Short mmCIF file of C-alpha atoms and ligand atoms in Angstrom, two decimals:
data_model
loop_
_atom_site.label_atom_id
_atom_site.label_comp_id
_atom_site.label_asym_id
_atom_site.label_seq_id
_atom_site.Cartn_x
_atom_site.Cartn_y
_atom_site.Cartn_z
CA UNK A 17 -54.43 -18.66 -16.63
CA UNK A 18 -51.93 -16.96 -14.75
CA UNK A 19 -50.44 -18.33 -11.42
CA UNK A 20 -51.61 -16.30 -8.07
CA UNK A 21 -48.61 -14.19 -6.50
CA UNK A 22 -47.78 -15.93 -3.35
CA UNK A 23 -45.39 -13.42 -0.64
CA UNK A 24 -45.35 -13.36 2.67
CA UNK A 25 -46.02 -10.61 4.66
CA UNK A 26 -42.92 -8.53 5.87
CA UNK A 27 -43.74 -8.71 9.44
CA UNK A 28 -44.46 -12.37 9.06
CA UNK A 29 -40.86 -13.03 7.75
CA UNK A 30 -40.03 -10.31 10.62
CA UNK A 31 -40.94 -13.35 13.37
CA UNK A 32 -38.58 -16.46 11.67
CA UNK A 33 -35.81 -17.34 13.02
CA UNK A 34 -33.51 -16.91 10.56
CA UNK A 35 -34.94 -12.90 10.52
CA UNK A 36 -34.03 -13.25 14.32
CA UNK A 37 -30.58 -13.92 13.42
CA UNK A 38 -30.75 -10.84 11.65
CA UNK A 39 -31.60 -8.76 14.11
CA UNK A 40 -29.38 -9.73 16.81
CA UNK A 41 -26.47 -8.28 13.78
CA UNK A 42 -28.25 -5.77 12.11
CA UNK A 43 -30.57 -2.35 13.49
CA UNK A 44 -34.58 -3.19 12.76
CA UNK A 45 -34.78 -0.51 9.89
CA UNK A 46 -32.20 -1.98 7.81
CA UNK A 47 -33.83 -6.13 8.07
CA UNK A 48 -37.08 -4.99 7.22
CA UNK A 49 -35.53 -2.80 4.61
CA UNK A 50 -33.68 -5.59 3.04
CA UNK A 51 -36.44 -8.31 3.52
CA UNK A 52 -38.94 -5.72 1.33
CA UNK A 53 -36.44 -6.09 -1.28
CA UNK A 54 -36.52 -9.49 -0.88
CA UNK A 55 -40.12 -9.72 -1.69
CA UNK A 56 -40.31 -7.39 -4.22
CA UNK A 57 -37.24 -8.99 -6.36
CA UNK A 58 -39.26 -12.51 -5.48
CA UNK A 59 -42.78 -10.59 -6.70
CA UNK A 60 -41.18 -9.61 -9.99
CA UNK A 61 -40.02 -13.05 -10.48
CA UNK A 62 -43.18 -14.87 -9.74
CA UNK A 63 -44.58 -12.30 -12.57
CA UNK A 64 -42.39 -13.21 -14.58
CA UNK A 65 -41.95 -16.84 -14.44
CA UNK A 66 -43.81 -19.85 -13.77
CA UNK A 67 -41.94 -20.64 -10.25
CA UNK A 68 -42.92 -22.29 -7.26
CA UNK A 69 -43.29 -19.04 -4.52
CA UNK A 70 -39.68 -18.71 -2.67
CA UNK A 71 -39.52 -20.13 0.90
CA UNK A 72 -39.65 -17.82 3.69
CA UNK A 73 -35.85 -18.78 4.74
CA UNK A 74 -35.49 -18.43 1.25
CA UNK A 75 -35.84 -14.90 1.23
CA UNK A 76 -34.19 -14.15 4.52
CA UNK A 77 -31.46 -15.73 2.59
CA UNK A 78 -31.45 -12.93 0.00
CA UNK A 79 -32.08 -10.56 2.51
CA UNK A 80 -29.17 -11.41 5.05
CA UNK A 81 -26.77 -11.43 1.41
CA UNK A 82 -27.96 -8.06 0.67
CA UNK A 83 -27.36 -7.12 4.29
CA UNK A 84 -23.82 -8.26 4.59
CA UNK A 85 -22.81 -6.55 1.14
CA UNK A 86 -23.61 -3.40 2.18
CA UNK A 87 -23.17 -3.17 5.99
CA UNK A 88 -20.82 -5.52 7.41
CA UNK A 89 -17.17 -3.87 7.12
CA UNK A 90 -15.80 -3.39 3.96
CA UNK A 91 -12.41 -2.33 5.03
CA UNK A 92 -10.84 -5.35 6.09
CA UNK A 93 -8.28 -8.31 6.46
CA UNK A 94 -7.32 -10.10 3.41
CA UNK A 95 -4.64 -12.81 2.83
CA UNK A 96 -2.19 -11.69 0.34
CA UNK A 97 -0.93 -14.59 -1.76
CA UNK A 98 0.48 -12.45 -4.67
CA UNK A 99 3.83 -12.69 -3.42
CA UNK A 100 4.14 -9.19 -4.12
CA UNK A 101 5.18 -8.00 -0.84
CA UNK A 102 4.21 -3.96 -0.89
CA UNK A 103 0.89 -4.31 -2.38
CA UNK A 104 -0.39 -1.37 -3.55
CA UNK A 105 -4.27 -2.26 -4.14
CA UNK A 106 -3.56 -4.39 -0.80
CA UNK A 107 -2.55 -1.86 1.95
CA UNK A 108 1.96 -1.67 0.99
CA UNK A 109 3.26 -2.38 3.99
CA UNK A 110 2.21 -4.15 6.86
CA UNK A 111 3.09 -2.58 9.95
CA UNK A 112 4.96 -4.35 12.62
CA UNK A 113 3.12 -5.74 15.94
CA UNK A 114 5.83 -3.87 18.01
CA UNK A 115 3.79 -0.69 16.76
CA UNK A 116 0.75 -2.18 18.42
CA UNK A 117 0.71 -0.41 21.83
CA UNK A 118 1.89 2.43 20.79
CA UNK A 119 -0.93 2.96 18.02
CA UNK A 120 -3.74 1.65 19.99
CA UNK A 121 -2.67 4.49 22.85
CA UNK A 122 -2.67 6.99 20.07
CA UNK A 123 -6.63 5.99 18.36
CA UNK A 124 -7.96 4.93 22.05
CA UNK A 125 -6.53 7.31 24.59
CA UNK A 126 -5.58 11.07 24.79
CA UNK A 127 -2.24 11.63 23.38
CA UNK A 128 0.20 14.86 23.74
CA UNK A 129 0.53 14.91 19.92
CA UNK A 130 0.63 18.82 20.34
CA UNK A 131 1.39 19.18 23.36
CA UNK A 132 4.64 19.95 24.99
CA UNK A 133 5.36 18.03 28.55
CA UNK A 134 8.28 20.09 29.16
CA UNK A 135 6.67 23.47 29.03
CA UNK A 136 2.90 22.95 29.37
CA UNK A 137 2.15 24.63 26.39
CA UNK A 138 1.30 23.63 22.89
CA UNK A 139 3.94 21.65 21.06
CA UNK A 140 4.25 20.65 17.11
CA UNK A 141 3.30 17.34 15.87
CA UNK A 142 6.62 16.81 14.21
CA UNK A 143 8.74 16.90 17.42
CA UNK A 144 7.50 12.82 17.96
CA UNK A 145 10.00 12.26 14.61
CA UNK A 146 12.17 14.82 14.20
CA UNK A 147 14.76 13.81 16.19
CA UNK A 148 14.54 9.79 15.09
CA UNK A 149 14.56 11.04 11.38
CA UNK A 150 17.37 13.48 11.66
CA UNK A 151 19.43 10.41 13.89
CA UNK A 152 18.57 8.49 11.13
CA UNK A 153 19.19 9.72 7.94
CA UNK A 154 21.79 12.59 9.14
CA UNK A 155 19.46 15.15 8.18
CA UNK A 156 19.28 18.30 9.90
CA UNK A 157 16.13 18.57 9.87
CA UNK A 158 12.55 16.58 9.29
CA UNK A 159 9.13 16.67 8.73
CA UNK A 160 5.97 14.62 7.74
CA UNK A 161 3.06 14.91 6.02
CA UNK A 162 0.36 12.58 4.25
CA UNK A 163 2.18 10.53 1.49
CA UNK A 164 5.28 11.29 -0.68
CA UNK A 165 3.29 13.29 -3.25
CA UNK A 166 1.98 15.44 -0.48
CA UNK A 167 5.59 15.67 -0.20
CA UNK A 168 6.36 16.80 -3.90
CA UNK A 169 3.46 18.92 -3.96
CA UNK A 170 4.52 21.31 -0.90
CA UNK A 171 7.93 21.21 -1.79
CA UNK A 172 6.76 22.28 -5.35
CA UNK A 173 4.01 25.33 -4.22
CA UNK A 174 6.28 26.43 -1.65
CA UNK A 175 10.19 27.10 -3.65
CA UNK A 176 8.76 27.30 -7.70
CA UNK A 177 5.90 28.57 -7.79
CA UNK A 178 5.91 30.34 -11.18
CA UNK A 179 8.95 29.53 -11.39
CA UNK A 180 10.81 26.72 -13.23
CA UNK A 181 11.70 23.02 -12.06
CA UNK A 182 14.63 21.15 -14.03
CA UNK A 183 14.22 17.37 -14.62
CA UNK A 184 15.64 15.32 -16.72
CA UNK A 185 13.17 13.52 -19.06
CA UNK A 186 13.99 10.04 -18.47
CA UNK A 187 12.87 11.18 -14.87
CA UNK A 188 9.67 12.13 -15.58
CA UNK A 189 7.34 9.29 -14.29
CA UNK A 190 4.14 8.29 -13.56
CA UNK A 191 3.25 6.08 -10.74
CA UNK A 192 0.17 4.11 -9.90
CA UNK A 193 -2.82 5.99 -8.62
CA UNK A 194 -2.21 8.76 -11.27
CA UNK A 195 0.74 10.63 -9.57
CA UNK A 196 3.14 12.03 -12.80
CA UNK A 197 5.72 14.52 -12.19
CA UNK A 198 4.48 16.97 -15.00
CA UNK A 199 0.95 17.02 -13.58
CA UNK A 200 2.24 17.41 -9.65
CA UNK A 201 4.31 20.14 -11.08
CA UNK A 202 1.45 22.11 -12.52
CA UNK A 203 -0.59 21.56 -9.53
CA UNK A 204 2.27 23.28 -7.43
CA UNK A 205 2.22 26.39 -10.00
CA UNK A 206 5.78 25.26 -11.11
CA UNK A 207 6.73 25.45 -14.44
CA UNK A 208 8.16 22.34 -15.62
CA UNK A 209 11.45 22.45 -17.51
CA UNK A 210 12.57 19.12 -19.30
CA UNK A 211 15.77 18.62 -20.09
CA UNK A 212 18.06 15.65 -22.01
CA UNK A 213 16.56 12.87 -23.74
CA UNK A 214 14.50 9.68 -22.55
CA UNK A 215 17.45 7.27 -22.13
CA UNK A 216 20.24 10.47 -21.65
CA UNK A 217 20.21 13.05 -19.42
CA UNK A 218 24.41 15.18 -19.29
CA UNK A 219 24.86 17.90 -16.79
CA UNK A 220 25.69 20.29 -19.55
CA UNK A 221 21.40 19.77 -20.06
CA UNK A 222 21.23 20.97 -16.88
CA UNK A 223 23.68 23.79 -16.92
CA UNK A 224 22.23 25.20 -20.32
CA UNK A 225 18.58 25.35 -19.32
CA UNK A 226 19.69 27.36 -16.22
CA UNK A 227 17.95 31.01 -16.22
CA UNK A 228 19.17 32.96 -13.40
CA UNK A 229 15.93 34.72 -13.40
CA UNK A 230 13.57 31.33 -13.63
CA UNK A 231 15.00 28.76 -12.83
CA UNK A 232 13.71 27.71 -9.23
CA UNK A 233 15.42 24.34 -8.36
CA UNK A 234 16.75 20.79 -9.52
CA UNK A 235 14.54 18.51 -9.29
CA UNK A 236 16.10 14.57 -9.08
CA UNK A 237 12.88 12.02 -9.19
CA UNK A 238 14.03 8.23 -8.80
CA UNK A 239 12.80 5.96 -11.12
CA UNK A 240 11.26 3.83 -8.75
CA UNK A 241 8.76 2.07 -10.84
CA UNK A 242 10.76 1.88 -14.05
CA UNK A 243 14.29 0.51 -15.35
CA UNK A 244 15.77 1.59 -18.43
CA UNK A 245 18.57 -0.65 -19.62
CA UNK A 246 21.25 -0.02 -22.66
CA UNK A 247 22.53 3.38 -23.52
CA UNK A 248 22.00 5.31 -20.83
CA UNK A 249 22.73 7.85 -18.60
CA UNK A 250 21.67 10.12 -15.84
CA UNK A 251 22.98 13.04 -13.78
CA UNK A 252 23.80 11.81 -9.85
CA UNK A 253 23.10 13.89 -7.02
CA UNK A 254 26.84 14.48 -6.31
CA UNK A 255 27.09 15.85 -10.11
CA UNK A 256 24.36 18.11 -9.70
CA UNK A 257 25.76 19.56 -6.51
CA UNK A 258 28.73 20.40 -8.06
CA UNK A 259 26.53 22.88 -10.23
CA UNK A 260 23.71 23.57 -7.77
CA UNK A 261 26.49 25.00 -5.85
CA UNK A 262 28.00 27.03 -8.65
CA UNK A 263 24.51 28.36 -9.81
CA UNK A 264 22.90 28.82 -6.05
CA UNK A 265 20.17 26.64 -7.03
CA UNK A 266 18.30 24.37 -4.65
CA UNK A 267 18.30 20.54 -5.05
CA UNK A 268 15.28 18.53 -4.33
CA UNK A 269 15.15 14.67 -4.87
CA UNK A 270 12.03 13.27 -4.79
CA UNK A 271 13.22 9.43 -3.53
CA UNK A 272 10.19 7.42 -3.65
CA UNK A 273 10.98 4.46 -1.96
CA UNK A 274 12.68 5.60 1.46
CA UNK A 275 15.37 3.16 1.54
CA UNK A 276 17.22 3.39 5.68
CA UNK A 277 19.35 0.10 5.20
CA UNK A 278 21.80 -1.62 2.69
CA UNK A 279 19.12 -3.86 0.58
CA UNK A 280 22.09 -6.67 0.09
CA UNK A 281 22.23 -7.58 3.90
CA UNK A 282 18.39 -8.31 2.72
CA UNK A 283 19.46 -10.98 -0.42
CA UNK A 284 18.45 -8.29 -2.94
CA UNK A 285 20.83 -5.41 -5.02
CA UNK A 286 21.93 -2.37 -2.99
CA UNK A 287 19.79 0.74 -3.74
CA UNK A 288 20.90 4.14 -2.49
CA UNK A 289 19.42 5.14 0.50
CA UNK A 290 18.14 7.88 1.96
CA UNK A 291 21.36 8.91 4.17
CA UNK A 292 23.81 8.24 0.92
CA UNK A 293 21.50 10.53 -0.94
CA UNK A 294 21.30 13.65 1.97
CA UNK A 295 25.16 12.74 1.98
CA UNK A 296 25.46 13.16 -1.70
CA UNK A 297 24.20 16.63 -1.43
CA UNK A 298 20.56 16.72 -1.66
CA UNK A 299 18.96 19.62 -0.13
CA UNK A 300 15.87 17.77 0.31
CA UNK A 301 15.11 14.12 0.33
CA UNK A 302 11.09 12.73 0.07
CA UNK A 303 10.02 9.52 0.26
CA UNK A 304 7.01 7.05 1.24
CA UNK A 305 6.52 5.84 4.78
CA UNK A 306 4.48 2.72 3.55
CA UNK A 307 6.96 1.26 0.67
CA UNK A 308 10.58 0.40 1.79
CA UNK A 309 10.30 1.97 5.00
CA UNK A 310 7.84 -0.47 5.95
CA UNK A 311 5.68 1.62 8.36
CA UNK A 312 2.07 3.50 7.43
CA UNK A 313 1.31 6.12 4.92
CA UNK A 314 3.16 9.14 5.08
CA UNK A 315 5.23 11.58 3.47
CA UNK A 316 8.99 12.20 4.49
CA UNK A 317 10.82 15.42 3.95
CA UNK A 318 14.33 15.12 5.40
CA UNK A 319 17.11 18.27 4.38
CA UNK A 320 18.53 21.46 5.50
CA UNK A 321 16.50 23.10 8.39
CA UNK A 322 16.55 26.49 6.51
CA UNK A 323 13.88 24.85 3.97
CA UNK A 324 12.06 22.67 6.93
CA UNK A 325 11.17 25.94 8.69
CA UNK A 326 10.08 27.45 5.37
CA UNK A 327 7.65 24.28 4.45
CA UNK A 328 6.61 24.11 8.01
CA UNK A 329 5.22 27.97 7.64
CA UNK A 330 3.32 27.35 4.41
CA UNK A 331 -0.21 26.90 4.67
CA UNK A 332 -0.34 23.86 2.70
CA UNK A 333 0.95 22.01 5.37
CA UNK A 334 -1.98 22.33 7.52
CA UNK A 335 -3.66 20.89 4.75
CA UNK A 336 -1.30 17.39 4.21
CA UNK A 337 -0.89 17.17 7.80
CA UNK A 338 -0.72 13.49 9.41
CA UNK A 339 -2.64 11.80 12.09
CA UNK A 340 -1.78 11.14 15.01
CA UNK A 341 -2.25 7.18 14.59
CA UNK A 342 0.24 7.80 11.32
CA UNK A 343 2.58 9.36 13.83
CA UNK A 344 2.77 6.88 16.16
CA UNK A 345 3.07 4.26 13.46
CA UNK A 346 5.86 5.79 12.14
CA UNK A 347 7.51 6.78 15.39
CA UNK A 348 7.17 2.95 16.44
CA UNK A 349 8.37 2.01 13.06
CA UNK A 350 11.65 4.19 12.98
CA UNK A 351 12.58 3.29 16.79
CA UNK A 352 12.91 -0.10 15.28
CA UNK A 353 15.39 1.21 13.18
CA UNK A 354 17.86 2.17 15.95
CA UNK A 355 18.83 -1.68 16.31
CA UNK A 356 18.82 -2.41 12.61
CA UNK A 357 19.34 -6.25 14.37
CA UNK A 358 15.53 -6.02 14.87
CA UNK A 359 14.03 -5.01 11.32
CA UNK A 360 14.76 -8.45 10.03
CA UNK A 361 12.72 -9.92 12.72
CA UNK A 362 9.95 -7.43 13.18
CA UNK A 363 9.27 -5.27 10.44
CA UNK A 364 7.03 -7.83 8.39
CA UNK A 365 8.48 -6.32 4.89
CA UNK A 366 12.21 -7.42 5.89
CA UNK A 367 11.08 -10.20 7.48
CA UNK A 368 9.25 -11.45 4.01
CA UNK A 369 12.31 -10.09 1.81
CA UNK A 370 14.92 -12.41 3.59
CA UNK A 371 12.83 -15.23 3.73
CA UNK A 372 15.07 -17.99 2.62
CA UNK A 373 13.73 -20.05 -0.48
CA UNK A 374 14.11 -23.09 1.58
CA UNK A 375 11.78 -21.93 4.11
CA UNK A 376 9.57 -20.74 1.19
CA UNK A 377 9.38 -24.48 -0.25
CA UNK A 378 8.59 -26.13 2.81
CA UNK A 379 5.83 -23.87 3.92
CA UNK A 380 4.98 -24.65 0.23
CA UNK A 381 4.89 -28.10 0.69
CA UNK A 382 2.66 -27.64 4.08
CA UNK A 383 0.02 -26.19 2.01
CA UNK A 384 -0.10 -28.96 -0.30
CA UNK A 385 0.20 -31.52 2.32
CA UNK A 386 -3.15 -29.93 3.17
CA UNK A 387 -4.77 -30.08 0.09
CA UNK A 388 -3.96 -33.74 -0.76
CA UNK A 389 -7.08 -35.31 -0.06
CA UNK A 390 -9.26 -32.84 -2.11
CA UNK A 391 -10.10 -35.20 -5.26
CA UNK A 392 -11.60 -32.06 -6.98
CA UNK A 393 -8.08 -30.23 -7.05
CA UNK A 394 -4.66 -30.68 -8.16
CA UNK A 395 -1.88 -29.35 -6.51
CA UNK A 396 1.70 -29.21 -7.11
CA UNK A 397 4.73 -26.91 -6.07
CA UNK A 398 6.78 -24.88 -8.11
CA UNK A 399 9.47 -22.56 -8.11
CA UNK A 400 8.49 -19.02 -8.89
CA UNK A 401 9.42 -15.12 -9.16
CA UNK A 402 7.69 -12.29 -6.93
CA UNK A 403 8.06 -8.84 -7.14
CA UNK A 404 8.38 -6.14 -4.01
CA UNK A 405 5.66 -4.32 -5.12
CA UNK A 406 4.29 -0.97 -4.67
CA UNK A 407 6.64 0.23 -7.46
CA UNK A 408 9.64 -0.44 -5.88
CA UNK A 409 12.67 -2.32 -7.74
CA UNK A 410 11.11 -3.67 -10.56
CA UNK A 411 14.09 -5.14 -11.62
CA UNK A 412 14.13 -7.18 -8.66
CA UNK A 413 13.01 -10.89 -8.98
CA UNK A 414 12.69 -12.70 -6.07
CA UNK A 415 13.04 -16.57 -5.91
CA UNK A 416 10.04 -18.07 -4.37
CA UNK A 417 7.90 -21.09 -3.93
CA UNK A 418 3.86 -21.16 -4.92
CA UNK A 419 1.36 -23.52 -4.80
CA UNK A 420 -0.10 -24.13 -8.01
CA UNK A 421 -3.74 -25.58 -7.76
CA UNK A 422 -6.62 -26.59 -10.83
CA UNK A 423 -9.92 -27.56 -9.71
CA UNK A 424 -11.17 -30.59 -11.35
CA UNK A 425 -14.80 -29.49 -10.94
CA UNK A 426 -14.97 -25.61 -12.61
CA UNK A 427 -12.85 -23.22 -14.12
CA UNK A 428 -9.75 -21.43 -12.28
CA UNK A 429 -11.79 -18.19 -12.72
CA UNK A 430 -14.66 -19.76 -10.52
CA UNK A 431 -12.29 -20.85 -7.60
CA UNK A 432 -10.08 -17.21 -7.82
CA UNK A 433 -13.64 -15.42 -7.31
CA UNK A 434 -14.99 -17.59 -4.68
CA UNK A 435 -11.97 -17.18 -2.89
CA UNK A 436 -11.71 -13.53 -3.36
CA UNK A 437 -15.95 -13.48 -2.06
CA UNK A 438 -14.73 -15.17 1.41
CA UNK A 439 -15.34 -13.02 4.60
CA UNK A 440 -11.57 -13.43 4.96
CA UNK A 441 -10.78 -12.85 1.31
CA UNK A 442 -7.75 -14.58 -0.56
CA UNK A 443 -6.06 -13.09 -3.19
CA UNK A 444 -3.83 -15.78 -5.59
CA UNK A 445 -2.41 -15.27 -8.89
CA UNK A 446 -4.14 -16.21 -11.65
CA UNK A 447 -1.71 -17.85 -14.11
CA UNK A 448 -2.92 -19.42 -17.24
CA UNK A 449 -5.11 -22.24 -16.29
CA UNK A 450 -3.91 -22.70 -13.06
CA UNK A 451 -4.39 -20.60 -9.66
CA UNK A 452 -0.69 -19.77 -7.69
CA UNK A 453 -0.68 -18.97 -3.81
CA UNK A 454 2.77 -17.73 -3.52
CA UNK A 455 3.96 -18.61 0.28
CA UNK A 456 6.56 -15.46 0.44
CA UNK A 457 3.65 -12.88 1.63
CA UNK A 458 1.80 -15.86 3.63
CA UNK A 459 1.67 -15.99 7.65
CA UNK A 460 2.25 -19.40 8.58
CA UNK A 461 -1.31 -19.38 10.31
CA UNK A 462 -2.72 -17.82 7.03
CA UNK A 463 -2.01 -21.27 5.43
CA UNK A 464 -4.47 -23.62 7.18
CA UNK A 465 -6.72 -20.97 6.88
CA UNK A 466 -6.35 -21.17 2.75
CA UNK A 467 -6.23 -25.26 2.91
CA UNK A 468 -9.43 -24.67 5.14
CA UNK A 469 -10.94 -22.30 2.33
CA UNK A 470 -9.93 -24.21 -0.09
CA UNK A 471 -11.94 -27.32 1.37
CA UNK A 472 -14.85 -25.56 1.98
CA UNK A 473 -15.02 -23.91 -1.54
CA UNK A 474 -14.65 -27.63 -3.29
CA UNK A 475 -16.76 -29.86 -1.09
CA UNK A 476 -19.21 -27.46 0.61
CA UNK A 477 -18.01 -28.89 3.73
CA UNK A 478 -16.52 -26.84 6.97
CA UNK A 479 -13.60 -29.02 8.31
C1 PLP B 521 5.71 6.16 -4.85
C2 PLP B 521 6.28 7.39 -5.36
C3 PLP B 521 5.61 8.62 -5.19
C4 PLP B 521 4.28 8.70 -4.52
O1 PLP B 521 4.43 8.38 -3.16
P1 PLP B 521 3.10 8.08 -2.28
O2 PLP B 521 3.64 7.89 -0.91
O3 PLP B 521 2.48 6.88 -2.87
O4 PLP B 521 2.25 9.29 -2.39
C5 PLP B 521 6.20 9.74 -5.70
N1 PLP B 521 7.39 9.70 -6.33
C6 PLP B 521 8.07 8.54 -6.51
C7 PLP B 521 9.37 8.55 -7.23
C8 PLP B 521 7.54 7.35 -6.01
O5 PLP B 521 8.19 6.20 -6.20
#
């Protein structure tokens, strides 16, 4: 015969406390919402199966699970123990604390991000960076909009539209989050004209696709995410001035990585940087606010004012504009630029990058020290590689230290999840059979945190 369904009724389960907890988090509406589920998934079940009826704390359980999935926030802190320092999937950069005031003024109190104190009257949004940008990089002008292929894509619709673009085809790249030059191009009406070969690129490829009645610009893209190695060769900016000059063409270099400071006073390889490039000749220079740069998401243009005042008039700029929190993010984040003494120490990317390896092995060795008395783990220290991220360098390796753990109890898989399921989520590298928390991209007070995790995960146990 089959078993009575046994539920409780909804306004019963309304009056436990554990529903009380509930309610003190969550509006009314969405408890009894969830707690209906909650009897309906345990109605089907009890239909189904032979099994003892659910306990009401039971199904408050279920209910306060379903509750925090989809209501608590969902945009959030995580601790990044990648090692990979600009993150993509993971935010790029963090910003730097001495940002702080100056971004909480701009979310929590009126701001005069168009608003000119001198004059009373309205201002633009760019004047907050102009002048650091153009101290900065020795541009003459500057402007900002949403990300670097905002960037591209105004640059793009507003000089060569219909008209060709010149690129070499060893520059024609894709990076993450489906940006690729040829598709940009078409979405800015350009025409794209490829030139040279995959691994070789000569000005005289340059110089023979010119059409004095097509061709719109040169377009340099840097190969951010990419490194081709062997025969090789490309066209520099100072080359291609020499003929943009000759041929009256413009010369656009989409930079990628905005690069302010010689990388080797940082432990890695010198890259060019933005003022070398604008130096070299470039007419305009774009590049990301949130890789190298180390400040929020945003789209540099830095070049010669008589193309700033044309992009600033195109209607597509309305469109990519920035916010005014990304303003004063960035504004904060170039002011720390001025004393370049102070990027080390404040601007969390630099900081991280020069981390020296010893430093690296004894936070290393913290951690562990931590984890010691878990029986149901193993833990050791190794030496390791990390990347900068956020396809930057890729030919970079960095030296670093990691914890390598392996439960003793389940599977590596089991632990990464669980970890990644926390409210303050940890993300490790999975390698092989074992599960590495590289130390370069971990706050010092992130790492009792992870031993704390860690303990909790294995024994069940808080402390
Ligand atoms: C990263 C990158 C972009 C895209 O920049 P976002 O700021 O992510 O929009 C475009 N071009 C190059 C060469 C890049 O490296």
């Amino acid at each position: 015969m089959k078993q009575k369904i046994q539920v409780p009724a909804i306004h019963t389960l309304l009056c436990t406390p554990e529903a009380a907890g509930l309610l003190h988090e969550f509006p009314r509406e969405l408890v009894t919402d969830a707690l209906r589920f909650a009897v309906k998934k345990e109605r089907e079940q009890q239909m189904q199966t032979e099994k003892s009826p659910a306990t009401n704390v039971a199904l408050c359980k279920v209910a306060a699970a379903l509750l925090q999935k989809d209501y608590s926030a969902s945009c959030k802190k995580v601790i990044n123990a990648t090692g990979t320092i600009l993150h993509t999937n993971l935010g790029r950069a963090k910003l730097s604390l001495a940002v702080q005031e100056q971004l909480y003024d701009a979310a929590f109190e009126f701001t005069n991000v168009e608003y000119d104190l001198e004059s009373g009257t309205r201002g633009s949004r760019y004047q907050h960076l102009e002048k650091l940008l153009t101290k900065l990089t020795g541009a003459e002008s500057a402007m900002v909009v949403n990300n670097n292929a905002a960037a591209v894509l105004l640059l793009l619709a507003t000089f060569c539209r219909q008209k060709e673009v010149i690129v070499s085809r060893g520059e024609l790249v894709e990076i993450g989050g489906s940006f690729r030059i040829p598709e940009i191009m078409q979405l800015g009406g350009a025409i794209l004209r490829e030139v040279g070969t995959t691994n070789k690129t000569h000005m005289a490829d340059f110089e023979q696709a010119f059409d004095p009645e097509k061709t719109s610009a040169f377009l340099k893209v840097h190969t951010s995410n990419f490194h081709i190695q062997g025969f090789t060769e490309s066209v520099s900016i100072q080359q291609l001035r020499l003929l943009a000059d000759q041929l009256h063409v413009p010369l656009f270099y989409d930079m990628g990585s905005g690069i302010l400071v010689d990388l080797k006073k940082y432990g890695v390889q010198h890259e060019e940087t933005v003022q070398e490039a604008l130096a070299a000749g470039a007419d305009i220079v774009t590049f990301s606010g949130d890789k190298l740069l180390g400040g929020p998401q945003a789209g540099v243009i830095v070049g010669k004012k008589t193309f700033i005042d044309t992009l600033k008039k195109n209607q597509l700029t309305r469109a990519l504009r920035v916010d005014k929190m990304t303003i004063a993010a960035l504004e904060g984040t170039l002011r720390l630029y001025l004393d370049e003494q102070e990027i080390s120490e404040k601007l969390p990317f630099y900081r991280m990058l020069s981390t020296p390896v010893e430093v690296l092995q004894e936070k290393a060795r913290y951690l562990k020290g931590q984890l010691d008395e878990l029986t149901a783990l193993r833990s050791e220290v190794k030496e390791s590689t990390a990347q900068i991220g956020g396809g930057s360098m890729p030919n970079v390796q960095l030296p670093t230290f990691v914890v390598a753990v392996r439960p003793t109890v389940f599977g590596v898989q089991h632990l990464e999840t669980a970890l990644r399921k926390l409210e303050i989520p940890i993300i490790a590298r999975v390698q092989q059979d074992e599960l590495l928390f590289d130390i370069r991209t971990v706050e010092k007070e992130e790492i009792v945190l992870i031993a704390q995790s860690l303990r909790q995960i294995l024994t069940g146990k808080e402390a």
